[in-house]
PDB file of C-alpha atoms and ligand atoms in Angstrom:
ATOM      1  CA  MET A   1      46.440 -27.630  90.476  1.00  0.00           C
ATOM      2  CA  ILE A   2      47.525 -24.151  91.111  1.00  0.00           C
ATOM      3  CA  LEU A   3      47.594 -22.202  88.228  1.00  0.00           C
ATOM      4  CA  VAL A   4      50.129 -19.508  88.719  1.00  0.00           C
ATOM      5  CA  VAL A   5      50.159 -16.373  84.907  1.00  0.00           C
ATOM      6  CA  PHE A   6      52.976 -13.639  85.345  1.00  0.00           C
ATOM      7  CA  ASP A   7      53.013 -10.332  83.908  1.00  0.00           C
ATOM      8  CA  ILE A   8      56.875 -10.021  82.072  1.00  0.00           C
ATOM      9  CA  ASP A   9      57.246  -6.786  82.639  1.00  0.00           C
ATOM     10  CA  GLY A  10      58.372  -5.237  86.836  1.00  0.00           C
ATOM     11  CA  THR A  11      57.469  -8.943  87.384  1.00  0.00           C
ATOM     12  CA  LEU A  12      59.141 -11.656  85.953  1.00  0.00           C
ATOM     13  CA  ALA A  13      62.569  -9.121  84.204  1.00  0.00           C
ATOM     14  CA  ASP A  14      63.961  -5.543  86.144  1.00  0.00           C
ATOM     15  CA  THR A  15      62.222  -3.770  82.060  1.00  0.00           C
ATOM     16  CA  ASN A  16      60.207  -1.994  82.396  1.00  0.00           C
ATOM     17  CA  LEU A  17      62.701   1.123  82.414  1.00  0.00           C
ATOM     18  CA  VAL A  18      64.577  -0.626  78.984  1.00  0.00           C
ATOM     19  CA  ASP A  19      60.730  -1.390  77.545  1.00  0.00           C
ATOM     20  CA  LEU A  20      59.087   2.551  77.449  1.00  0.00           C
ATOM     21  CA  ASP A  21      62.328   3.969  76.196  1.00  0.00           C
ATOM     22  CA  CYS A  22      62.830   2.022  73.501  1.00  0.00           C
ATOM     23  CA  TYR A  23      58.666   1.983  72.924  1.00  0.00           C
ATOM     24  CA  LEU A  24      59.371   5.562  72.322  1.00  0.00           C
ATOM     25  CA  ASN A  25      61.889   5.860  70.231  1.00  0.00           C
ATOM     26  CA  ALA A  26      60.008   3.277  67.881  1.00  0.00           C
ATOM     27  CA  LEU A  27      57.013   5.482  68.488  1.00  0.00           C
ATOM     28  CA  GLU A  28      60.071   9.249  66.876  1.00  0.00           C
ATOM     29  CA  LYS A  29      61.860   6.664  64.370  1.00  0.00           C
ATOM     30  CA  VAL A  30      58.037   5.040  62.708  1.00  0.00           C
ATOM     31  CA  PHE A  31      55.848   7.151  63.225  1.00  0.00           C
ATOM     32  CA  ASN A  32      57.057  10.793  64.154  1.00  0.00           C
ATOM     33  CA  ILE A  33      55.308  10.858  67.586  1.00  0.00           C
ATOM     34  CA  SER A  34      57.681  12.482  70.057  1.00  0.00           C
ATOM     35  CA  THR A  35      55.239  11.759  73.415  1.00  0.00           C
ATOM     36  CA  ASP A  36      56.771  11.303  77.440  1.00  0.00           C
ATOM     37  CA  ALA A  37      54.025   8.908  77.928  1.00  0.00           C
ATOM     38  CA  SER A  38      52.806  11.594  80.541  1.00  0.00           C
ATOM     39  CA  ASP A  39      49.574  11.222  79.101  1.00  0.00           C
ATOM     40  CA  TRP A  40      48.877   7.061  79.435  1.00  0.00           C
ATOM     41  CA  GLU A  41      47.230   6.875  82.595  1.00  0.00           C
ATOM     42  CA  ALA A  42      44.180   8.720  80.623  1.00  0.00           C
ATOM     43  CA  PHE A  43      43.834   4.914  77.856  1.00  0.00           C
ATOM     44  CA  SER A  44      41.774   2.623  78.183  1.00  0.00           C
ATOM     45  CA  ASP A  45      44.156  -0.238  78.514  1.00  0.00           C
ATOM     46  CA  MET A  46      47.686   0.001  79.900  1.00  0.00           C
ATOM     47  CA  THR A  47      49.084  -2.576  77.010  1.00  0.00           C
ATOM     48  CA  ASP A  48      50.931  -1.784  73.909  1.00  0.00           C
ATOM     49  CA  SER A  49      48.204  -2.523  71.556  1.00  0.00           C
ATOM     50  CA  GLY A  50      46.954  -0.482  73.210  1.00  0.00           C
ATOM     51  CA  ILE A  51      48.593   2.105  73.986  1.00  0.00           C
ATOM     52  CA  LEU A  52      49.148   2.028  69.516  1.00  0.00           C
ATOM     53  CA  ARG A  53      45.983   2.074  69.425  1.00  0.00           C
ATOM     54  CA  ASP A  54      45.090   5.343  71.631  1.00  0.00           C
ATOM     55  CA  ILE A  55      47.965   7.370  70.322  1.00  0.00           C
ATOM     56  CA  PHE A  56      46.870   6.505  67.178  1.00  0.00           C
ATOM     57  CA  LEU A  57      43.072   7.886  67.547  1.00  0.00           C
ATOM     58  CA  SER A  58      44.103  10.877  69.649  1.00  0.00           C
ATOM     59  CA  ARG A  59      46.827  11.879  66.548  1.00  0.00           C
ATOM     60  CA  PHE A  60      45.353  11.225  63.476  1.00  0.00           C
ATOM     61  CA  ASN A  61      41.532  10.164  63.551  1.00  0.00           C
ATOM     62  CA  ARG A  62      42.230   6.182  62.858  1.00  0.00           C
ATOM     63  CA  LEU A  63      43.633   3.526  63.896  1.00  0.00           C
ATOM     64  CA  PRO A  64      47.069   2.022  62.740  1.00  0.00           C
ATOM     65  CA  SER A  65      47.353  -0.122  60.092  1.00  0.00           C
ATOM     66  CA  ASP A  66      47.973  -4.023  59.994  1.00  0.00           C
ATOM     67  CA  GLU A  67      51.500  -2.465  57.726  1.00  0.00           C
ATOM     68  CA  GLU A  68      52.520  -0.047  60.705  1.00  0.00           C
ATOM     69  CA  ARG A  69      51.969  -1.957  63.318  1.00  0.00           C
ATOM     70  CA  THR A  70      54.240  -4.560  61.996  1.00  0.00           C
ATOM     71  CA  ARG A  71      57.029  -1.836  60.778  1.00  0.00           C
ATOM     72  CA  PHE A  72      56.266  -0.884  64.261  1.00  0.00           C
ATOM     73  CA  ILE A  73      56.934  -4.154  66.349  1.00  0.00           C
ATOM     74  CA  GLU A  74      60.001  -4.636  64.272  1.00  0.00           C
ATOM     75  CA  THR A  75      61.338  -1.330  65.254  1.00  0.00           C
ATOM     76  CA  PHE A  76      60.443  -1.280  68.784  1.00  0.00           C
ATOM     77  CA  VAL A  77      62.374  -4.573  68.310  1.00  0.00           C
ATOM     78  CA  GLY A  78      64.685  -3.723  67.049  1.00  0.00           C
ATOM     79  CA  SER A  79      65.351  -1.096  69.257  1.00  0.00           C
ATOM     80  CA  LEU A  80      65.369  -3.755  72.552  1.00  0.00           C
ATOM     81  CA  GLU A  81      68.531  -5.279  70.976  1.00  0.00           C
ATOM     82  CA  THR A  82      70.172  -2.895  70.547  1.00  0.00           C
ATOM     83  CA  ALA A  83      69.737  -1.488  74.096  1.00  0.00           C
ATOM     84  CA  TYR A  84      70.603  -4.996  74.959  1.00  0.00           C
ATOM     85  CA  SER A  85      74.184  -4.735  73.316  1.00  0.00           C
ATOM     86  CA  LYS A  86      74.666  -1.313  74.430  1.00  0.00           C
ATOM     87  CA  ALA A  87      73.760  -2.888  78.622  1.00  0.00           C
ATOM     88  CA  PRO A  88      72.467  -6.419  77.961  1.00  0.00           C
ATOM     89  CA  ASP A  89      72.149  -5.224  82.815  1.00  0.00           C
ATOM     90  CA  ARG A  90      69.023  -3.624  81.839  1.00  0.00           C
ATOM     91  CA  PHE A  91      67.022  -6.120  80.885  1.00  0.00           C
ATOM     92  CA  LYS A  92      67.765  -8.463  84.371  1.00  0.00           C
ATOM     93  CA  GLU A  93      65.908 -11.327  85.998  1.00  0.00           C
ATOM     94  CA  ILE A  94      64.156 -10.233  88.829  1.00  0.00           C
ATOM     95  CA  LEU A  95      65.900 -12.083  91.593  1.00  0.00           C
ATOM     96  CA  GLY A  96      64.510 -15.724  92.113  1.00  0.00           C
ATOM     97  CA  ALA A  97      62.267 -15.691  88.507  1.00  0.00           C
ATOM     98  CA  GLY A  98      64.042 -18.118  87.156  1.00  0.00           C
ATOM     99  CA  ALA A  99      64.490 -21.037  89.442  1.00  0.00           C
ATOM    100  CA  LEU A 100      61.271 -20.344  90.621  1.00  0.00           C
ATOM    101  CA  LEU A 101      59.642 -20.680  87.596  1.00  0.00           C
ATOM    102  CA  ASP A 102      61.230 -23.237  87.385  1.00  0.00           C
ATOM    103  CA  GLU A 103      60.268 -24.737  90.875  1.00  0.00           C
ATOM    104  CA  LEU A 104      56.707 -24.395  90.250  1.00  0.00           C
ATOM    105  CA  SER A 105      56.593 -26.281  86.750  1.00  0.00           C
ATOM    106  CA  LYS A 106      58.344 -28.919  87.404  1.00  0.00           C
ATOM    107  CA  SER A 107      55.725 -29.094  90.780  1.00  0.00           C
ATOM    108  CA  PRO A 108      52.252 -31.796  89.910  1.00  0.00           C
ATOM    109  CA  ASP A 109      50.855 -28.955  91.702  1.00  0.00           C
ATOM    110  CA  TYR A 110      51.170 -26.286  89.925  1.00  0.00           C
ATOM    111  CA  ALA A 111      51.230 -24.888  86.847  1.00  0.00           C
ATOM    112  CA  VAL A 112      52.762 -21.263  84.832  1.00  0.00           C
ATOM    113  CA  ALA A 113      51.489 -19.658  81.847  1.00  0.00           C
ATOM    114  CA  MET A 114      52.375 -15.493  81.760  1.00  0.00           C
ATOM    115  CA  ALA A 115      50.238 -12.799  80.178  1.00  0.00           C
ATOM    116  CA  THR A 116      52.295  -9.603  78.907  1.00  0.00           C
ATOM    117  CA  GLY A 117      50.381  -6.699  77.402  1.00  0.00           C
ATOM    118  CA  GLY A 118      53.911  -6.503  75.203  1.00  0.00           C
ATOM    119  CA  TRP A 119      54.135  -7.592  71.759  1.00  0.00           C
ATOM    120  CA  GLY A 120      54.956 -11.243  72.254  1.00  0.00           C
ATOM    121  CA  ALA A 121      58.032 -11.162  70.138  1.00  0.00           C
ATOM    122  CA  SER A 122      58.852  -8.304  72.332  1.00  0.00           C
ATOM    123  CA  ALA A 123      58.283 -10.666  74.866  1.00  0.00           C
ATOM    124  CA  ALA A 124      60.600 -13.061  74.533  1.00  0.00           C
ATOM    125  CA  PHE A 125      63.153 -10.527  73.609  1.00  0.00           C
ATOM    126  CA  LYS A 126      63.304  -9.780  76.700  1.00  0.00           C
ATOM    127  CA  LEU A 127      62.630 -12.129  78.765  1.00  0.00           C
ATOM    128  CA  LYS A 128      65.617 -14.272  76.857  1.00  0.00           C
ATOM    129  CA  CYS A 129      67.966 -11.910  77.642  1.00  0.00           C
ATOM    130  CA  ALA A 130      66.778 -12.022  81.350  1.00  0.00           C
ATOM    131  CA  GLY A 131      67.756 -15.738  81.261  1.00  0.00           C
ATOM    132  CA  MET A 132      63.428 -16.861  81.411  1.00  0.00           C
ATOM    133  CA  ASP A 133      62.326 -19.224  77.665  1.00  0.00           C
ATOM    134  CA  ILE A 134      58.400 -17.177  76.959  1.00  0.00           C
ATOM    135  CA  ASN A 135      58.330 -21.001  74.701  1.00  0.00           C
ATOM    136  CA  GLU A 136      58.505 -22.582  77.374  1.00  0.00           C
ATOM    137  CA  TYR A 137      54.985 -21.606  78.805  1.00  0.00           C
ATOM    138  CA  PRO A 138      51.831 -20.593  77.511  1.00  0.00           C
ATOM    139  CA  PHE A 139      51.869 -17.947  77.110  1.00  0.00           C
ATOM    140  CA  ALA A 140      49.134 -14.632  75.353  1.00  0.00           C
ATOM    141  CA  SER A 141      50.073 -11.208  75.097  1.00  0.00           C
ATOM    142  CA  ALA A 142      49.564  -7.721  73.190  1.00  0.00           C
ATOM    143  CA  ASN A 143      48.397  -9.660  69.359  1.00  0.00           C
ATOM    144  CA  ASP A 144      45.370 -11.445  71.587  1.00  0.00           C
ATOM    145  CA  GLY A 145      43.442  -8.720  72.572  1.00  0.00           C
ATOM    146  CA  HIS A 146      44.394  -5.136  73.775  1.00  0.00           C
ATOM    147  CA  THR A 147      43.108  -5.863  76.835  1.00  0.00           C
ATOM    148  CA  ARG A 148      44.175  -7.405  79.693  1.00  0.00           C
ATOM    149  CA  ALA A 149      41.620  -9.494  81.009  1.00  0.00           C
ATOM    150  CA  ASP A 150      41.308 -10.428  77.603  1.00  0.00           C
ATOM    151  CA  ILE A 151      45.361 -11.305  77.132  1.00  0.00           C
ATOM    152  CA  VAL A 152      45.560 -13.396  80.768  1.00  0.00           C
ATOM    153  CA  ASN A 153      41.455 -14.924  80.480  1.00  0.00           C
ATOM    154  CA  THR A 154      43.683 -16.335  76.694  1.00  0.00           C
ATOM    155  CA  ALA A 155      47.220 -16.681  79.140  1.00  0.00           C
ATOM    156  CA  ILE A 156      45.062 -19.251  81.584  1.00  0.00           C
ATOM    157  CA  GLN A 157      43.285 -21.391  78.279  1.00  0.00           C
ATOM    158  CA  ARG A 158      46.141 -21.705  76.916  1.00  0.00           C
ATOM    159  CA  ALA A 159      47.580 -23.235  80.250  1.00  0.00           C
ATOM    160  CA  GLU A 160      44.673 -25.342  80.435  1.00  0.00           C
ATOM    161  CA  GLU A 161      45.385 -27.473  76.725  1.00  0.00           C
ATOM    162  CA  ARG A 162      48.366 -27.528  77.522  1.00  0.00           C
ATOM    163  CA  ARG A 163      47.654 -29.243  80.613  1.00  0.00           C
ATOM    164  CA  ASN A 164      44.124 -31.165  78.685  1.00  0.00           C
ATOM    165  CA  GLU A 165      42.521 -29.639  82.222  1.00  0.00           C
ATOM    166  CA  THR A 166      38.660 -28.462  82.112  1.00  0.00           C
ATOM    167  CA  GLY A 167      40.036 -26.204  85.130  1.00  0.00           C
ATOM    168  CA  PHE A 168      42.781 -25.152  87.910  1.00  0.00           C
ATOM    169  CA  SER A 169      41.330 -25.685  91.555  1.00  0.00           C
ATOM    170  CA  ARG A 170      42.532 -22.578  91.713  1.00  0.00           C
ATOM    171  CA  VAL A 171      44.436 -19.290  88.915  1.00  0.00           C
ATOM    172  CA  VAL A 172      46.121 -16.631  90.720  1.00  0.00           C
ATOM    173  CA  LEU A 173      48.042 -13.442  89.193  1.00  0.00           C
ATOM    174  CA  VAL A 174      51.012 -12.191  90.173  1.00  0.00           C
ATOM    175  CA  GLY A 175      52.058  -8.482  88.772  1.00  0.00           C
ATOM    176  CA  ASP A 176      53.751  -5.355  89.208  1.00  0.00           C
ATOM    177  CA  GLY A 177      51.126  -2.617  87.744  1.00  0.00           C
ATOM    178  CA  SER A 178      48.417  -0.708  88.808  1.00  0.00           C
ATOM    179  CA  TRP A 179      46.923  -1.929  85.685  1.00  0.00           C
ATOM    180  CA  ASP A 180      47.572  -5.646  86.698  1.00  0.00           C
ATOM    181  CA  ILE A 181      45.567  -4.849  90.017  1.00  0.00           C
ATOM    182  CA  ARG A 182      42.925  -3.501  88.480  1.00  0.00           C
ATOM    183  CA  THR A 183      42.706  -7.012  86.023  1.00  0.00           C
ATOM    184  CA  ALA A 184      42.726  -9.422  88.935  1.00  0.00           C
ATOM    185  CA  ARG A 185      39.582  -7.440  90.418  1.00  0.00           C
ATOM    186  CA  GLU A 186      37.905  -7.212  86.803  1.00  0.00           C
ATOM    187  CA  LEU A 187      38.423 -10.749  86.613  1.00  0.00           C
ATOM    188  CA  GLU A 188      38.222 -12.000  90.462  1.00  0.00           C
ATOM    189  CA  LYS A 189      41.917 -13.859  90.735  1.00  0.00           C
ATOM    190  CA  PRO A 190      43.460 -13.389  93.982  1.00  0.00           C
ATOM    191  CA  PHE A 191      46.699 -11.575  93.425  1.00  0.00           C
ATOM    192  CA  ILE A 192      50.667 -11.058  94.514  1.00  0.00           C
ATOM    193  CA  GLY A 193      51.751  -7.679  94.248  1.00  0.00           C
ATOM    194  CA  LEU A 194      56.011  -8.218  92.849  1.00  0.00           C
ATOM    195  CA  GLY A 195      57.474  -4.478  94.276  1.00  0.00           C
ATOM    196  CA  ASP A 196      57.003  -2.563  96.681  1.00  0.00           C
ATOM    197  CA  ASP A 197      54.220  -3.285  99.984  1.00  0.00           C
ATOM    198  CA  VAL A 198      53.182   0.707 100.491  1.00  0.00           C
ATOM    199  CA  PHE A 199      52.417   1.039  97.210  1.00  0.00           C
ATOM    200  CA  PHE A 200      50.351  -2.735  96.848  1.00  0.00           C
ATOM    201  CA  ARG A 201      48.532  -2.265 100.497  1.00  0.00           C
ATOM    202  CA  SER A 202      47.070   1.586  99.464  1.00  0.00           C
ATOM    203  CA  GLU A 203      45.999   0.015  96.411  1.00  0.00           C
ATOM    204  CA  GLY A 204      44.045  -2.612  98.261  1.00  0.00           C
ATOM    205  CA  VAL A 205      46.765  -5.407  98.368  1.00  0.00           C
ATOM    206  CA  ILE A 206      47.630  -7.133 100.608  1.00  0.00           C
ATOM    207  CA  HIS A 207      49.678  -9.535 100.455  1.00  0.00           C
ATOM    208  CA  SER A 208      53.502  -8.614  97.377  1.00  0.00           C
ATOM    209  CA  VAL A 209      56.913  -9.719  97.500  1.00  0.00           C
ATOM    210  CA  PRO A 210      60.035  -7.829  97.350  1.00  0.00           C
ATOM    211  CA  ASP A 211      60.956 -10.337  94.675  1.00  0.00           C
ATOM    212  CA  TYR A 212      61.413 -13.764  94.347  1.00  0.00           C
ATOM    213  CA  MET A 213      63.601 -15.405  96.261  1.00  0.00           C
ATOM    214  CA  ASP A 214      62.193 -16.752  99.627  1.00  0.00           C
ATOM    215  CA  ARG A 215      60.597 -19.602  97.196  1.00  0.00           C
ATOM    216  CA  ASP A 216      58.748 -21.383 100.139  1.00  0.00           C
ATOM    217  CA  GLY A 217      57.018 -18.319 101.645  1.00  0.00           C
ATOM    218  CA  PHE A 218      55.732 -17.226  98.154  1.00  0.00           C
ATOM    219  CA  ILE A 219      54.659 -20.738  97.753  1.00  0.00           C
ATOM    220  CA  THR A 220      52.796 -20.542 100.753  1.00  0.00           C
ATOM    221  CA  LEU A 221      51.377 -17.484  99.178  1.00  0.00           C
ATOM    222  CA  LEU A 222      49.727 -19.602  96.293  1.00  0.00           C
ATOM    223  CA  GLY A 223      47.838 -20.516  98.952  1.00  0.00           C
ATOM    224  CA  THR A 224      46.566 -17.142 100.257  1.00  0.00           C
ATOM    225  CA  ALA A 225      46.612 -15.168  97.924  1.00  0.00           C
ATOM    226  CA  SER A 226      43.383 -13.442  98.010  1.00  0.00           C
ATOM    227  CA  ILE A 227      41.185 -10.892  96.083  1.00  0.00           C
ATOM    228  CA  PRO A 228      42.481  -7.091  95.378  1.00  0.00           C
ATOM    229  CA  GLY A 229      40.086  -4.900  98.132  1.00  0.00           C
ATOM    230  CA  PRO A 230      39.486  -1.246  96.811  1.00  0.00           C
ATOM    231  CA  ALA A 231      42.654   1.126  96.706  1.00  0.00           C
ATOM    232  CA  GLU A 232      42.999   3.176  99.333  1.00  0.00           C
ATOM    233  CA  GLY A 233      45.491   5.243  98.072  1.00  0.00           C
ATOM    234  CA  LYS A 234      47.006   7.492  95.297  1.00  0.00           C
ATOM    235  CA  SER A 235      50.283   6.853  94.152  1.00  0.00           C
ATOM    236  CA  LYS A 236      51.035   5.841  91.316  1.00  0.00           C
ATOM    237  CA  ARG A 237      53.448   3.785  89.028  1.00  0.00           C
ATOM    238  CA  LYS A 238      55.003   5.266  85.733  1.00  0.00           C
ATOM    239  CA  THR A 239      55.770   1.828  85.151  1.00  0.00           C
ATOM    240  CA  PHE A 240      54.342   0.065  81.759  1.00  0.00           C
ATOM    241  CA  GLY A 241      54.449  -2.735  80.173  1.00  0.00           C
TER     242      GLY A 241
HETATM  243 MG1   MG B 301      54.418  -4.979  84.221  1.00  0.00          MG
END
């Protein structure tokens, strides 16, 4: 059985932009921090928890307290809820994502898990707005760790526990960001990119899809996708999540 581990923002839901806007809004509201996120590429972990930690270290020379983190997440989710009530089309499903998840999870040959660099509460909300239910799948989030590799490993472990299996024959990661590719390289997992194939090829990824409308084609890729090679280009994406 092949386990497919999906990132969420930009991979299952077209939510990178609204996610960033609401994260910045919550930073300003809760901590009075204004930033355009332009220096975030230098942060060690591009996850909601890692970004908050690195902002606190650089601005206040300390870590956020549990209370501060909780208040931030509540404000962030509130900001997402407001954004959805004003403009639900900022939370669109990536075409075909829900139907693909259904097909994979009903198949005896595949299992699905989700690994997001977002907080659990915000990820669940965004995915629900895009018509999918995170609770139907084993998942791990920024609540489980600061690094994407830790989060992906936790998601794989939870998928194994749910299936009562000690291991899958193959684990394929699916994501949209350069950090997703780095994680696949670090964990030596095959990877399928979601988005622009020129971007992915420059990052050493051979296999990518623009969306999930060609379900059979995507399922074929699950058997052939390979571990990303070295990045050749310098293209960057100013998205996160
Ligand atoms: Mg993403």
